[in-house]
PDB file of C-alpha atoms in Angstrom:
ATOM      1  CA  UNK A1340      22.680  11.301 -16.446  1.00  0.00           C
ATOM      2  CA  UNK A1341      19.503  12.943 -17.702  1.00  0.00           C
ATOM      3  CA  UNK A1342      17.787  15.754 -15.835  1.00  0.00           C
ATOM      4  CA  UNK A1343      14.787  13.478 -15.322  1.00  0.00           C
ATOM      5  CA  UNK A1344      16.951  10.746 -13.784  1.00  0.00           C
ATOM      6  CA  UNK A1345      18.647  13.274 -11.494  1.00  0.00           C
ATOM      7  CA  UNK A1346      15.267  14.592 -10.314  1.00  0.00           C
ATOM      8  CA  UNK A1347      14.118  11.039  -9.530  1.00  0.00           C
ATOM      9  CA  UNK A1348      17.366  10.441  -7.627  1.00  0.00           C
ATOM     10  CA  UNK A1349      16.952  13.612  -5.569  1.00  0.00           C
ATOM     11  CA  UNK A1350      13.365  12.749  -4.610  1.00  0.00           C
ATOM     12  CA  UNK A1351      14.191   9.200  -3.545  1.00  0.00           C
ATOM     13  CA  UNK A1352      17.318  10.208  -1.633  1.00  0.00           C
ATOM     14  CA  UNK A1353      15.467  12.945   0.261  1.00  0.00           C
ATOM     15  CA  UNK A1354      12.546  10.723   1.243  1.00  0.00           C
ATOM     16  CA  UNK A1355      14.148   7.317   1.812  1.00  0.00           C
ATOM     17  CA  UNK A1356      17.871   7.897   2.560  1.00  0.00           C
ATOM     18  CA  UNK A1357      18.921   4.836   0.548  1.00  0.00           C
ATOM     19  CA  UNK A1358      22.234   3.092   1.086  1.00  0.00           C
ATOM     20  CA  UNK A1359      22.075   2.058  -2.578  1.00  0.00           C
ATOM     21  CA  UNK A1360      20.146   3.669  -5.409  1.00  0.00           C
ATOM     22  CA  UNK A1361      20.481   2.618  -9.026  1.00  0.00           C
ATOM     23  CA  UNK A1362      18.289   4.245 -11.655  1.00  0.00           C
ATOM     24  CA  UNK A1363      18.295   3.075 -15.251  1.00  0.00           C
ATOM     25  CA  UNK A1364      16.565   5.179 -17.891  1.00  0.00           C
ATOM     26  CA  UNK A1365      15.256   2.671 -20.410  1.00  0.00           C
ATOM     27  CA  UNK A1366      13.179   5.200 -22.336  1.00  0.00           C
ATOM     28  CA  UNK A1367      15.063   4.835 -25.633  1.00  0.00           C
ATOM     29  CA  UNK A1368      14.025   1.178 -25.829  1.00  0.00           C
ATOM     30  CA  UNK A1369      10.380   2.276 -25.706  1.00  0.00           C
ATOM     31  CA  UNK A1370      10.398   5.143 -28.193  1.00  0.00           C
ATOM     32  CA  UNK A1371       7.203   5.124 -30.193  1.00  0.00           C
ATOM     33  CA  UNK A1372       5.317   3.205 -27.488  1.00  0.00           C
ATOM     34  CA  UNK A1373       1.691   4.448 -27.444  1.00  0.00           C
ATOM     35  CA  UNK A1374       1.685   5.206 -23.704  1.00  0.00           C
ATOM     36  CA  UNK A1375       4.912   7.131 -23.925  1.00  0.00           C
ATOM     37  CA  UNK A1376       3.560   9.195 -26.824  1.00  0.00           C
ATOM     38  CA  UNK A1377       0.497  10.164 -24.742  1.00  0.00           C
ATOM     39  CA  UNK A1378       2.222  11.023 -21.458  1.00  0.00           C
ATOM     40  CA  UNK A1379       5.684  11.928 -22.658  1.00  0.00           C
ATOM     41  CA  UNK A1380       7.041  10.147 -19.594  1.00  0.00           C
ATOM     42  CA  UNK A1381      10.021   7.840 -19.533  1.00  0.00           C
ATOM     43  CA  UNK A1382      10.583   4.205 -18.621  1.00  0.00           C
ATOM     44  CA  UNK A1383      12.779   3.622 -15.586  1.00  0.00           C
ATOM     45  CA  UNK A1384      14.155   0.722 -13.551  1.00  0.00           C
ATOM     46  CA  UNK A1385      14.936   1.531  -9.901  1.00  0.00           C
ATOM     47  CA  UNK A1386      16.875  -0.623  -7.476  1.00  0.00           C
ATOM     48  CA  UNK A1387      16.777   0.893  -4.014  1.00  0.00           C
ATOM     49  CA  UNK A1388      18.040  -0.324  -0.644  1.00  0.00           C
ATOM     50  CA  UNK A1389      16.778   1.500   2.442  1.00  0.00           C
ATOM     51  CA  UNK A1390      16.214   0.853   6.137  1.00  0.00           C
ATOM     52  CA  UNK A1391      12.898   2.653   5.651  1.00  0.00           C
ATOM     53  CA  UNK A1392      11.548  -0.541   4.043  1.00  0.00           C
ATOM     54  CA  UNK A1393      12.075  -2.668   7.163  1.00  0.00           C
ATOM     55  CA  UNK A1394       8.836  -4.363   8.177  1.00  0.00           C
ATOM     56  CA  UNK A1395       7.028  -3.146   5.057  1.00  0.00           C
ATOM     57  CA  UNK A1396       5.349  -5.310   2.428  1.00  0.00           C
ATOM     58  CA  UNK A1397       6.230  -5.008  -1.237  1.00  0.00           C
ATOM     59  CA  UNK A1398       3.067  -2.978  -1.864  1.00  0.00           C
ATOM     60  CA  UNK A1399       3.892  -0.604   1.019  1.00  0.00           C
ATOM     61  CA  UNK A1400       7.435  -0.137  -0.304  1.00  0.00           C
ATOM     62  CA  UNK A1401       6.119   0.743  -3.755  1.00  0.00           C
ATOM     63  CA  UNK A1402       3.644   3.181  -2.220  1.00  0.00           C
ATOM     64  CA  UNK A1403       6.507   4.859  -0.335  1.00  0.00           C
ATOM     65  CA  UNK A1404       8.403   5.262  -3.594  1.00  0.00           C
ATOM     66  CA  UNK A1405       5.349   6.630  -5.422  1.00  0.00           C
ATOM     67  CA  UNK A1406       4.783   9.158  -2.604  1.00  0.00           C
ATOM     68  CA  UNK A1407       8.447  10.186  -2.742  1.00  0.00           C
ATOM     69  CA  UNK A1408       8.196  10.762  -6.491  1.00  0.00           C
ATOM     70  CA  UNK A1409       4.934  12.709  -6.168  1.00  0.00           C
ATOM     71  CA  UNK A1410       3.831  14.422  -9.373  1.00  0.00           C
ATOM     72  CA  UNK A1411       6.752  12.934 -11.325  1.00  0.00           C
ATOM     73  CA  UNK A1412       4.573   9.822 -11.583  1.00  0.00           C
ATOM     74  CA  UNK A1413       2.083  11.825 -13.674  1.00  0.00           C
ATOM     75  CA  UNK A1414       4.476  14.094 -15.554  1.00  0.00           C
ATOM     76  CA  UNK A1415       7.858  12.437 -16.080  1.00  0.00           C
ATOM     77  CA  UNK A1416       7.429   8.707 -15.500  1.00  0.00           C
ATOM     78  CA  UNK A1417       5.342   6.511 -17.768  1.00  0.00           C
ATOM     79  CA  UNK A1418       6.625   3.167 -16.466  1.00  0.00           C
ATOM     80  CA  UNK A1419       8.602   2.334 -13.332  1.00  0.00           C
ATOM     81  CA  UNK A1420      10.025  -1.075 -12.500  1.00  0.00           C
ATOM     82  CA  UNK A1421      10.982  -1.254  -8.827  1.00  0.00           C
ATOM     83  CA  UNK A1422      13.274  -3.525  -6.826  1.00  0.00           C
ATOM     84  CA  UNK A1423      13.074  -2.322  -3.201  1.00  0.00           C
ATOM     85  CA  UNK A1424      15.000  -4.036  -0.391  1.00  0.00           C
ATOM     86  CA  UNK A1425      16.296  -3.499   3.109  1.00  0.00           C
ATOM     87  CA  UNK A1426      20.071  -3.694   3.658  1.00  0.00           C
ATOM     88  CA  UNK A1427      19.578  -7.134   5.234  1.00  0.00           C
ATOM     89  CA  UNK A1428      17.690  -8.395   2.171  1.00  0.00           C
ATOM     90  CA  UNK A1429      20.449  -7.101  -0.079  1.00  0.00           C
ATOM     91  CA  UNK A1430      23.035  -9.302   1.644  1.00  0.00           C
ATOM     92  CA  UNK A1431      23.733 -12.522  -0.262  1.00  0.00           C
ATOM     93  CA  UNK A1432      22.202 -15.448   1.546  1.00  0.00           C
ATOM     94  CA  UNK A1433      24.541 -18.229   2.544  1.00  0.00           C
ATOM     95  CA  UNK A1434      23.764 -21.548   0.987  1.00  0.00           C
ATOM     96  CA  UNK A1435      25.841 -24.115   2.878  1.00  0.00           C
ATOM     97  CA  UNK A1436      26.637 -27.317   1.071  1.00  0.00           C
ATOM     98  CA  UNK A1437      25.785 -30.348   3.159  1.00  0.00           C
ATOM     99  CA  UNK A1438      28.061 -33.342   2.849  1.00  0.00           C
ATOM    100  CA  UNK A1439      25.842 -36.428   2.728  1.00  0.00           C
ATOM    101  CA  UNK A1440      28.515 -39.083   3.092  1.00  0.00           C
TER     102      UNK A1440
END
């Protein structure tokens, strides 16, 4: 795990106490990308499950994550793809099969 990824993990864990946190550093796939050259920041995919998201819209959840990451958004992160859920939303939904005989 890179130092950058570990720093992101620490920030999100401290602020949002997630029950699941998966961070993928996809920066190598974007080497040479103009935006990455300018900022030097990486490309990350975050999947996070937290009770803190209960009752919050998608935009509010993203704002919570951006606040938790603070200046990392300007210094270490060029692109961030977010999947933010509550524990209830993470549960697979039952899809009962109806017998139509």
